[in-house]
Structure formats: structure tokens, C-alpha cells
Short mmCIF file of C-alpha atoms in Angstrom, two decimals:
data_model
loop_
_atom_site.label_atom_id
_atom_site.label_comp_id
_atom_site.label_asym_id
_atom_site.label_seq_id
_atom_site.Cartn_x
_atom_site.Cartn_y
_atom_site.Cartn_z
CA MET A 5 113.73 75.97 96.75
CA LYS A 6 114.09 75.47 93.00
CA ARG A 7 112.25 77.42 90.37
CA ARG A 8 111.81 76.69 86.69
CA VAL A 9 113.14 79.37 84.37
CA VAL A 10 111.92 79.06 80.80
CA THR A 11 114.44 80.11 78.17
CA CYS A 12 114.16 79.99 74.45
CA ALA A 13 116.37 81.05 71.56
CA ALA A 14 115.63 83.01 68.40
CA VAL A 15 111.93 83.69 68.88
CA PRO A 16 110.38 87.16 68.64
CA ALA A 17 108.83 86.96 72.10
CA LEU A 18 108.10 90.03 74.17
CA ILE A 19 110.37 88.78 76.92
CA VAL A 20 111.97 85.46 77.79
CA GLY A 21 114.10 84.76 80.81
CA LEU A 22 117.83 85.13 80.18
CA SER A 23 120.60 85.07 82.73
CA GLY A 24 122.04 88.32 81.36
CA GLY A 25 118.94 90.44 81.75
CA ILE A 26 115.53 90.97 80.19
CA THR A 27 114.84 90.50 76.49
CA PHE A 28 112.35 92.96 75.04
CA LEU A 29 110.41 93.11 71.80
CA GLY A 30 112.70 92.61 68.86
CA GLY A 31 115.27 90.65 70.84
CA ALA A 32 117.26 93.42 72.53
CA THR A 33 118.31 92.97 76.14
CA ALA A 34 117.83 95.36 79.03
CA THR A 35 120.35 94.71 81.79
CA ALA A 36 119.95 95.50 85.46
CA ALA A 37 121.40 98.94 84.84
CA THR A 38 118.57 99.89 82.53
CA THR A 39 115.84 98.62 84.83
CA GLY A 40 116.87 100.21 88.09
CA SER A 41 118.84 97.20 89.40
CA THR A 42 115.91 94.92 88.66
CA SER A 43 116.64 91.98 86.38
CA ILE A 44 113.75 89.54 86.13
CA ALA A 45 113.92 86.11 84.50
CA LEU A 46 110.36 85.24 83.50
CA VAL A 47 108.89 82.05 84.90
CA ASP A 48 105.76 80.42 83.42
CA SER A 49 102.91 81.36 85.78
CA ALA A 50 101.54 77.82 85.52
CA THR A 51 104.57 76.53 87.44
CA LEU A 52 104.18 79.02 90.30
CA SER A 53 102.01 78.74 93.40
CA SER A 54 102.00 82.42 94.34
CA GLN A 55 98.95 84.68 94.23
CA VAL A 56 97.29 85.20 90.85
CA ILE A 57 97.55 88.90 90.01
CA VAL A 58 95.08 88.93 87.13
CA SER A 59 93.02 86.31 85.30
CA GLY A 60 91.16 86.62 82.06
CA THR A 61 90.27 85.32 78.64
CA LEU A 62 91.66 86.33 75.25
CA LEU A 63 89.09 86.52 72.49
CA ASN A 64 89.62 87.02 68.76
CA SER A 65 87.74 89.57 66.65
CA ALA A 66 84.88 87.06 66.20
CA GLY A 67 84.49 86.68 69.96
CA SER A 68 85.95 83.16 70.09
CA PRO A 69 88.91 82.04 72.21
CA VAL A 70 92.33 82.61 70.67
CA THR A 71 94.56 79.67 69.77
CA ALA A 72 95.63 77.65 72.80
CA GLY A 73 99.19 78.33 73.87
CA SER A 74 99.14 82.05 73.02
CA TYR A 75 101.53 84.05 75.18
CA VAL A 76 100.23 86.68 77.61
CA TYR A 77 102.54 89.04 79.50
CA LEU A 78 102.14 91.03 82.70
CA ARG A 79 104.16 94.25 82.41
CA ALA A 80 105.14 96.93 84.90
CA GLU A 81 104.63 100.39 83.43
CA PRO A 82 106.38 103.58 84.58
CA THR A 83 105.19 105.08 87.85
CA ASN A 84 103.02 108.17 87.77
CA GLU A 85 105.92 110.21 89.18
CA ALA A 86 108.19 109.05 86.36
CA LEU A 87 105.56 109.83 83.75
CA ASP A 88 104.66 113.19 85.22
CA ASN A 89 108.30 114.30 85.06
CA LEU A 90 109.00 112.82 81.64
CA SER A 91 110.13 115.40 79.09
CA GLY A 92 109.49 115.17 75.36
CA GLY A 93 113.05 113.95 74.77
CA GLU A 94 113.10 111.18 77.36
CA THR A 95 111.92 107.59 77.60
CA ALA A 96 110.75 105.48 80.55
CA PRO A 97 110.97 101.70 80.03
CA ILE A 98 108.22 99.09 80.32
CA VAL A 99 109.32 95.85 82.00
CA ALA A 100 107.63 92.44 81.74
CA VAL A 101 107.21 90.82 85.16
CA GLY A 102 105.09 87.76 84.39
CA VAL A 103 104.16 85.40 81.56
CA ALA A 104 101.47 82.78 80.90
CA GLN A 105 99.92 80.85 78.03
CA THR A 106 96.25 80.52 77.22
CA ASP A 107 94.37 77.24 77.46
CA ALA A 108 91.81 75.91 74.99
CA THR A 109 89.18 78.37 76.26
CA GLY A 110 91.53 81.36 75.96
CA HIS A 111 91.90 81.56 79.75
CA PHE A 112 95.10 82.72 81.45
CA ASP A 113 96.34 83.31 85.01
CA LEU A 114 99.24 85.72 85.48
CA ARG A 115 101.55 85.73 88.51
CA TYR A 116 104.65 87.75 89.28
CA SER A 117 107.76 85.84 88.23
CA ASP A 118 109.69 87.42 91.11
CA THR A 119 107.38 88.72 93.82
CA ASP A 120 110.12 90.29 95.94
CA SER A 121 111.30 92.48 93.06
CA MET A 122 107.91 94.08 92.50
CA ARG A 123 108.37 96.75 95.17
CA ASN A 124 111.03 98.28 92.94
CA PHE A 125 108.29 99.19 90.47
CA ALA A 126 105.99 100.86 93.01
CA ASP A 127 105.45 104.57 93.48
CA LYS A 128 105.77 106.28 96.85
CA ALA A 129 102.26 105.21 97.77
CA GLY A 130 103.09 101.55 97.10
CA ILE A 131 101.08 101.33 93.87
CA ILE A 132 102.34 99.59 90.71
CA ASN A 133 101.01 100.49 87.25
CA LEU A 134 100.56 97.23 85.32
CA ASP A 135 99.22 96.08 82.00
CA VAL A 136 98.31 92.81 80.32
CA TYR A 137 99.85 92.55 76.86
CA SER A 138 99.47 89.89 74.19
CA TYR A 139 99.73 89.45 70.44
CA ALA A 140 97.42 86.48 70.04
CA ASP A 141 96.61 85.27 66.53
CA GLY A 142 98.11 88.49 65.16
CA ASP A 143 95.87 90.85 67.14
CA LEU A 144 97.02 93.17 69.91
CA HIS A 145 95.30 92.72 73.29
CA THR A 146 95.99 95.16 76.13
CA TYR A 147 94.48 96.12 79.47
CA SER A 148 95.89 98.49 82.11
CA PHE A 149 95.28 98.40 85.86
CA SER A 150 97.09 99.07 89.15
CA ALA A 151 97.91 96.96 92.18
CA VAL A 152 99.46 97.34 95.62
CA ALA A 153 103.07 96.16 95.72
CA PRO A 154 103.65 92.98 97.74
CA GLY A 155 104.72 93.70 101.31
CA VAL A 156 103.59 97.33 101.17
CA ALA A 157 100.75 98.59 103.34
CA ALA A 158 98.79 100.95 101.09
CA GLY A 159 96.27 103.14 102.89
CA ASP A 160 93.84 103.23 100.00
CA LYS A 161 94.06 100.36 97.55
CA PRO A 162 93.17 100.58 93.85
CA GLU A 163 90.01 99.00 92.55
CA SER A 164 90.64 95.29 92.11
CA VAL A 165 90.79 93.71 88.66
CA SER A 166 87.97 91.34 87.74
CA SER A 167 88.87 87.67 87.43
CA ALA A 168 86.39 87.57 84.53
CA LEU A 169 88.43 90.03 82.46
CA LYS A 170 87.82 89.47 78.74
CA LEU A 171 90.29 90.98 76.31
CA ALA A 172 89.11 91.45 72.75
CA PRO A 173 91.48 92.82 70.08
CA SER A 174 92.52 96.37 70.94
CA VAL A 175 92.28 97.50 67.30
CA GLY A 176 88.68 96.48 66.70
CA GLY A 177 89.63 93.53 64.51
CA LYS A 178 92.08 95.52 62.38
CA LYS A 179 95.36 93.68 61.84
CA ILE A 180 98.66 95.54 62.03
CA ALA A 181 100.82 93.40 59.79
CA SER A 182 104.18 94.89 60.74
CA LEU A 183 103.54 94.36 64.44
CA ALA A 184 102.17 90.86 63.99
CA LYS A 185 105.18 89.90 61.89
CA ALA A 186 107.72 91.34 64.29
CA HIS A 187 106.44 89.93 67.56
CA GLY A 188 103.09 88.32 67.04
CA TYR A 189 101.67 85.00 68.09
CA ILE A 190 104.26 82.38 69.02
CA SER A 191 102.75 78.98 68.33
CA ALA A 192 105.00 77.25 70.86
CA LEU A 193 108.46 77.52 72.34
CA GLY A 194 109.37 74.43 70.32
CA GLY A 195 108.10 75.98 67.09
CA ARG A 196 104.78 74.16 66.64
CA PRO A 197 101.29 74.46 68.18
CA ALA A 198 101.13 72.80 71.56
CA SER A 199 99.43 72.97 74.91
CA ARG A 200 100.95 75.00 77.71
CA SER A 201 102.44 71.96 79.42
CA ALA A 202 103.86 70.55 76.19
CA SER A 203 105.42 73.81 75.08
CA VAL A 204 107.03 74.34 78.47
CA ALA A 205 108.34 70.77 78.47
CA GLU A 206 109.92 71.31 75.06
CA ALA A 207 111.67 74.48 76.22
CA THR A 208 115.11 74.57 77.74
CA ALA A 209 114.39 74.50 81.46
CA THR A 210 117.05 75.07 84.08
CA ALA A 211 116.82 74.88 87.83
CA GLU A 212 117.90 78.11 89.43
CA PRO A 213 118.76 77.83 93.14
CA ASP A 214 117.98 80.63 95.51
CA GLU A 215 121.10 82.65 96.22
CA PRO A 216 122.08 83.66 99.76
CA GLY A 217 120.70 87.06 100.54
CA ASP A 218 117.70 86.70 98.17
CA GLU A 219 115.36 87.38 101.06
CA THR A 220 113.89 90.88 101.01
CA ASP A 221 112.95 92.93 104.06
CA ASP A 222 109.16 93.04 104.02
CA THR A 223 109.21 96.38 105.80
CA ALA A 224 111.19 98.10 103.05
CA GLU A 225 109.53 101.11 101.50
CA PRO A 226 109.11 101.43 97.71
CA THR A 227 112.12 103.13 96.19
CA ASP A 228 110.49 104.38 92.98
CA THR A 229 113.81 103.75 91.20
CA ALA A 230 112.75 101.09 88.75
CA TYR A 231 112.22 103.57 85.96
CA PRO A 232 115.31 105.59 85.15
CA VAL A 233 114.72 108.19 82.46
CA TYR A 234 116.94 108.30 79.41
CA PRO A 235 117.50 110.95 76.71
CA VAL A 236 116.35 109.77 73.30
CA ASP A 237 119.70 109.91 71.52
CA SER A 238 122.69 107.71 70.76
CA SER A 239 124.05 108.07 74.29
CA GLY A 240 121.32 106.06 75.95
CA PRO A 241 118.74 103.34 75.32
CA ASN A 242 115.61 104.33 73.45
CA PRO A 243 112.70 102.55 71.82
CA GLY A 244 113.55 101.47 68.31
CA GLY A 245 117.27 102.05 68.78
CA GLY A 246 118.34 98.75 70.27
CA GLY A 247 121.10 97.91 67.79
CA ASP A 248 121.60 94.79 65.73
CA THR A 249 122.43 92.40 68.56
CA THR A 250 120.92 91.78 71.94
CA ASP A 251 123.87 93.27 73.82
CA GLN A 252 123.82 96.59 71.92
CA GLY A 253 120.36 97.66 72.89
CA GLY A 254 118.86 99.21 75.92
CA THR A 255 115.22 99.78 76.66
CA VAL A 256 113.48 98.90 73.41
CA CYS A 257 109.94 99.18 74.67
CA GLY A 258 109.00 102.28 76.61
CA MET A 259 106.90 105.39 76.98
CA ALA A 260 107.96 108.77 75.64
CA GLY A 261 106.64 111.89 73.96
CA SER A 262 104.81 113.44 76.90
CA THR A 263 102.17 116.00 75.89
CA SER A 264 100.16 117.77 78.57
CA LEU A 265 96.37 117.89 78.15
CA GLY A 266 96.00 120.08 81.24
CA THR A 267 93.74 119.48 84.23
CA LYS A 268 90.46 117.59 83.90
CA ILE A 269 87.46 117.50 86.22
CA VAL A 270 87.01 114.07 87.80
CA THR A 271 84.10 112.76 89.89
CA VAL A 272 85.45 111.18 93.09
CA GLY A 273 82.28 110.82 95.17
CA GLU A 274 78.48 111.12 95.16
CA ALA A 275 75.66 111.25 97.71
CA TYR A 276 71.92 111.96 97.92
CA VAL A 277 70.15 113.80 100.73
CA SER A 278 66.69 114.87 101.87
CA ASN A 279 65.50 117.67 104.12
CA GLY A 280 67.16 117.42 107.51
CA THR A 281 70.32 115.71 106.20
CA THR A 282 73.74 117.19 105.50
CA VAL A 283 76.57 115.34 103.79
CA ASP A 284 80.30 116.10 103.94
CA PHE A 285 82.99 114.63 101.73
CA GLY A 286 86.73 114.70 102.38
CA TYR A 287 89.37 113.78 99.82
CA THR A 288 92.59 113.85 101.82
CA THR A 289 96.25 113.21 101.19
CA GLY A 290 96.78 109.58 100.20
CA SER A 291 93.29 109.08 98.75
CA ASN A 292 93.49 106.78 95.74
CA SER A 293 91.33 106.92 92.64
CA SER A 294 91.28 104.41 89.79
CA LEU A 295 90.93 106.59 86.71
CA GLY A 296 90.14 105.50 83.18
CA LEU A 297 92.96 105.18 80.68
CA ALA A 298 92.59 105.47 76.90
CA VAL A 299 94.73 103.88 74.17
CA ASP A 300 94.93 104.61 70.44
CA THR A 301 96.39 101.71 68.46
CA GLY A 302 95.42 103.09 65.07
CA GLY A 303 91.65 103.55 65.06
CA GLY A 304 91.11 106.34 67.57
CA PHE A 305 91.12 106.36 71.35
CA LYS A 306 89.20 103.71 73.29
CA ALA A 307 88.95 102.96 77.01
CA ASP A 308 91.59 100.42 78.00
CA GLY A 309 91.54 99.84 81.74
CA THR A 310 92.58 102.19 84.53
CA SER A 311 95.57 103.69 86.29
CA SER A 312 95.57 104.68 89.94
CA VAL A 313 96.55 108.12 91.17
CA SER A 314 97.02 109.09 94.82
CA SER A 315 96.27 112.60 96.05
CA THR A 316 99.17 114.63 97.39
CA ALA A 317 96.97 117.25 99.04
CA SER A 318 93.66 117.42 100.93
CA VAL A 319 90.36 119.04 100.01
CA ASP A 320 87.22 119.16 102.14
CA PHE A 321 84.09 119.88 100.16
CA ALA A 322 81.53 122.30 101.52
CA PRO A 323 78.67 120.56 103.37
CA TYR A 324 75.70 119.85 101.10
CA SER A 325 72.08 119.77 102.29
CA GLY A 326 68.56 120.09 100.92
CA THR A 327 67.11 117.58 98.47
CA GLY A 328 68.59 115.72 95.56
CA GLY A 329 72.20 114.70 95.12
CA VAL A 330 75.67 116.03 94.63
CA GLN A 331 78.73 114.83 92.77
CA PHE A 332 82.01 115.67 94.45
CA ARG A 333 84.46 116.59 91.73
CA THR A 334 88.09 117.64 91.75
CA LYS A 335 90.89 117.93 89.17
CA PHE A 336 93.72 115.70 87.96
CA VAL A 337 96.49 116.32 85.46
CA TYR A 338 96.20 114.30 82.23
CA LYS A 339 98.94 113.65 79.70
CA LYS A 340 99.36 111.88 76.38
CA PHE A 341 102.24 109.45 75.80
CA LYS A 342 103.68 107.54 72.89
CA THR A 343 104.56 103.89 73.48
CA GLN A 344 107.19 102.64 71.06
CA CYS A 345 108.61 99.17 70.81
CA MET A 346 111.40 97.98 68.57
CA TYR A 347 110.25 97.17 65.02
CA SER A 348 106.71 98.31 65.77
CA GLU A 349 104.41 101.16 64.99
CA PRO A 350 103.83 103.53 67.93
CA THR A 351 100.66 103.51 69.98
CA TYR A 352 99.37 106.36 72.15
CA SER A 353 97.85 106.49 75.60
CA VAL A 354 96.17 109.17 77.72
CA ARG A 355 96.14 108.90 81.51
CA ALA A 356 96.16 110.87 84.73
CA THR A 357 99.64 111.34 86.18
CA SER A 358 99.07 113.54 89.24
CA TYR A 359 96.50 115.24 91.44
CA ALA A 360 95.75 118.93 90.86
CA GLY A 361 93.11 119.68 93.52
CA GLY A 362 90.15 122.06 93.72
CA THR A 363 86.46 121.53 94.50
CA TYR A 364 83.91 121.48 91.68
CA PRO A 365 80.67 120.07 93.15
CA LYS A 366 77.77 119.44 90.80
CA ALA A 367 74.17 119.29 92.03
CA ILE A 368 71.92 116.43 90.88
CA ALA A 369 68.17 116.99 90.56
CA ALA A 370 65.97 115.20 93.12
CA SER A 371 64.18 113.50 90.21
CA SER A 372 67.41 111.63 89.43
CA THR A 373 67.75 110.11 92.91
CA PRO A 374 68.37 106.37 92.44
CA SER A 375 66.18 103.70 93.96
CA ALA A 376 67.63 102.47 97.25
CA SER A 377 65.90 99.86 99.40
CA LYS A 378 68.62 98.69 101.80
CA CYS A 379 67.72 101.10 104.63
CA VAL A 380 68.51 101.72 108.30
CA VAL A 381 67.05 104.30 110.72
CA GLN A 382 69.10 107.37 111.62
CA LYS A 383 67.70 109.28 114.61
CA ALA A 384 67.92 113.06 114.95
CA LYS A 385 71.41 114.35 115.88
CA SER A 386 73.05 111.10 114.76
CA VAL A 387 76.00 110.84 112.38
CA PHE A 388 77.01 108.13 109.90
CA THR A 389 80.49 107.97 108.36
CA THR A 390 81.60 105.43 105.78
CA ASN A 391 85.28 104.71 105.30
CA THR A 392 85.36 101.00 104.52
CA SER A 393 83.13 100.77 101.46
CA SER A 394 83.70 100.65 97.72
CA ALA A 395 81.99 103.50 95.92
CA THR A 396 80.32 103.53 92.54
CA THR A 397 82.37 103.51 89.35
CA PHE A 398 81.36 106.52 87.28
CA SER A 399 81.45 105.44 83.65
CA ALA A 400 81.95 109.02 82.44
CA GLY A 401 83.57 110.42 85.56
CA VAL A 402 86.49 112.01 83.68
CA GLY A 403 85.46 114.84 81.36
CA ILE A 404 88.03 114.52 78.58
CA SER A 405 85.96 113.96 75.42
CA ALA A 406 87.00 117.33 73.96
CA ASP A 407 90.56 116.01 73.76
CA ILE A 408 90.17 112.35 72.79
CA GLY A 409 86.54 111.92 71.70
CA ILE A 410 85.39 109.90 74.74
CA ASN A 411 85.02 110.40 78.47
CA LEU A 412 86.67 107.98 80.88
CA SER A 413 85.70 106.21 84.10
CA SER A 414 86.53 107.12 87.69
CA HIS A 415 86.31 105.19 90.94
CA THR A 416 87.28 106.17 94.47
CA GLY A 417 87.03 103.73 97.35
CA TYR A 418 85.91 105.20 100.66
CA SER A 419 88.68 104.78 103.20
CA LYS A 420 90.40 106.62 106.02
CA ASN A 421 91.58 109.02 103.31
CA ALA A 422 88.32 109.49 101.42
CA GLN A 423 85.08 109.35 103.36
CA LEU A 424 81.43 110.40 103.34
CA LYS A 425 79.83 111.77 106.51
CA PHE A 426 76.04 112.14 106.92
CA SER A 427 74.62 114.29 109.74
CA PHE A 428 70.90 114.13 110.60
CA SER A 429 68.90 116.94 112.23
CA LYS A 430 65.65 114.91 112.21
CA ASP A 431 64.67 111.26 112.20
CA SER A 432 65.53 109.81 108.77
CA HIS A 433 66.53 106.72 106.86
CA LEU A 434 69.88 106.08 105.19
CA CYS A 435 69.77 103.60 102.34
CA GLY A 436 72.16 101.87 99.97
CA THR A 437 71.49 101.00 96.36
CA SER A 438 73.19 97.59 96.48
CA ASP A 439 73.71 96.86 100.18
CA TYR A 440 73.03 98.31 103.63
CA PRO A 441 75.02 101.47 104.50
CA GLY A 442 77.42 99.52 106.70
CA GLY A 443 78.24 97.07 103.89
CA THR A 444 79.03 97.94 100.28
CA PRO A 445 76.11 100.23 99.40
CA LYS A 446 77.71 101.76 96.26
CA ARG A 447 75.41 104.81 96.35
CA LEU A 448 74.04 106.22 99.63
CA VAL A 449 70.64 107.90 99.75
CA ALA A 450 69.15 109.73 102.76
CA LYS A 451 65.35 109.59 102.96
CA LYS A 452 62.64 110.81 105.32
#
């Protein structure tokens, strides 16, 4: 099977496919040694038939589509384990794993250029931290999310990314001239505005045959070795220190400067009860929560997608009964990082890197019980347990405004690792706010 590898010379692209390795911002090359034995030649997503990982639309500061042919990159970020262990003098690289161009409406579809290699970027739970990155029309566009690595059975998958994702400029319309000049909008691989198909046709395209032994064992476990950590000094690669030629540099786009913000209370579940009903919530080892991530590109922190964190311990909350509701809250460790790319100004991000534990339930007044009309009867002495539903996303589920000026979102899917259990001592009704309890109810409400 042949695949089309797009290569291009002397353009300030984020990454283009090169036989010698991966070219990062500013033109420096990261070889297999600097990416944990993972060297990925980028292939235009439009030429691939594999699963679309994320779709979306790029909009300019006026809310209109960006220029057709703008480049959009899918990047693998460091794993949570790598970030959690990152010292202030070390750097973890960011690796591009997919590329696409926008159409006339600003739409893009991103696929992995090399699906088999993606397991090298997964953490021990099989989760990959990803982001969408583009400098379209001179504005930075970013969005972070997580996904399950191909071929890995994850017990509790992250919240899926919407196919209607719309990315407006990440700096609120403010241009960063030095960034735009260094690696901004590329009109076309051939040097002039063109459609996706035209620009790809004008590029140097080579057929790359599959090599013997390319097949990967689908049962292999994630190695968590894709992100080696390097000291920030002349002895190893570091952002901004790539040298004058592409073979002198190392990792020229990465995350460094870890600063701990301590533990933060995060809402991971919610339920509402009436007299005669008791609810239990368990958040066990392997439970996965998609937690809000914030980025500061020059105008203060703003929400910019999510990262997924798996619990490494179990907590069972005390049973709750009476009337009204309860939020089940626990703690995660949050840290601040500096992202630095060659020739660019640094940006900063804040995200959860690990699970801390603890139980911090918060009662909700009965007057705040949401309306729920999708009801079923629960007879006395019956029990209902949900472990296949998607829970509500709490828009302010992470209490971190004292540190960055805003609170962040949280979402935990109910699974075998995180589940709600309702026990009824009298005849009652159990209702969902958006669907019946056995479907995707979002919020569950017990009524008389």
C-alpha cells in the first residue's frame, strides 16, 4: 500500500514530513532519538481514509472563515505522567501527528498520519493528550483534548470532541507579530494561495512503500516513552535552542517551567434525591475525568479545551439521603507550564496532571433541583446503578479562579470505574433531565 508524503522546502511550517525526522517550528529537526523512537512523516489528512480524529472550523477575529488552504496541525502533547514529573529545568517535547488544510468555509478534518505510532504517545491508561494548532491569517488558534490510543482498550474513555468545534483566535483578535512572522499562515506549499488539492499537487510528493515489519501488535500496551525529558542546557535539545541549521537542533517546541498550583477541588458527579432514596457514588482506580485546561497567550488565561486525568486510587463517598442534591467532589493536582517554540514568544497553560483524592461533598438545596421528566418507577427495596451513561459537564467544576481568574470545566463519564447507585426504601420515581435513566440522562433525580 502506497501513501503520499508531502514534503516542502524552506517554508516556516510547524512540521512537514522529512525522511530524516520531524521538522518543528523554525525549521529545526527532531530525530527519532528525541521523540522516543517515534519519527512521523506528516501526510495530508485529505489523502487518508482512516478515522477522523477531530473536525472543526477556523474563524478569524470577525467570526468569518479563515483563508482557504490554511494549515491546521494535530499535535501530541506530553503525557500527564511526564508533565507531573517535569522539573523547572527540563523540557518535554510536543510532536505533530497530523496535518490538514481548511476549505473555503474554514472547515478541516484531522487524521493521524501514522495510526500505529500513536500508542507511543499514550499514558499508562491508554490516553493521549492532543491539541489542534494553527496560525491562520496571522492569528493563533488552539484547542486541547484527549483521546484513546488506537488499539488500546481504555476502561473509561475521555469525553469525545465535538465535530462542530469552532476555533476563534486564541488571543481575542490581538495579533502577535513576531509569531505570525516566524511561522504564521502559509498561503500554499507552492508559495501562492490555492485550494487544498492544488497546493498538495504542487508539492513534492513521493510514494513511500510499507516496509517489512511495519505491522504493529494491536495487543501492545502503551509504553509512555514518547516524551523523554531533557535538561534545558547546551547538552540537550530545548525550546529556542535549536541551532542555525535543521540538523543542530533538538526539540524546539515543548513544555517546560513547571509550577505547582497545589490541589484543587473538582466536581466529578452529582445526584438528586427525595425522602426514601439514598445515593452512593464511587470514584475508583481508572476513573477518567475530562478537566478544563486554560491557556494564556498574552491577554490572561482563558478556557482552551480539556485534558483527561485517570484516578490512581479509589474513593467511595458516604451515602447521601434526604431531599435536595449533592455534588461529589474530590481533588486533583494542578500545575502551570510554559510552552516555548523556536523564534516565538512563550505561552502558558494550566492543567491537571494527577489525581490527589479525598471526598468533599457539597449539598445542593432542594429548591435547586432541576426539572426532570424522563421518569421510570422504582419500587421499594429496588436498586438502580448507572455505569454506561455520560454525566453532565460542570462548567465551573474546577475551583481555580483564585489562581488564574476563571474556574474550569469538569466531566466524568459513568462507567465500571465511576458509577452512581440509587437505593429505594419506598416506592419512588427516578428521572433523567435529558433522557430516561437507562439512556443518557445527564442528571438523575429521584422523586416521590
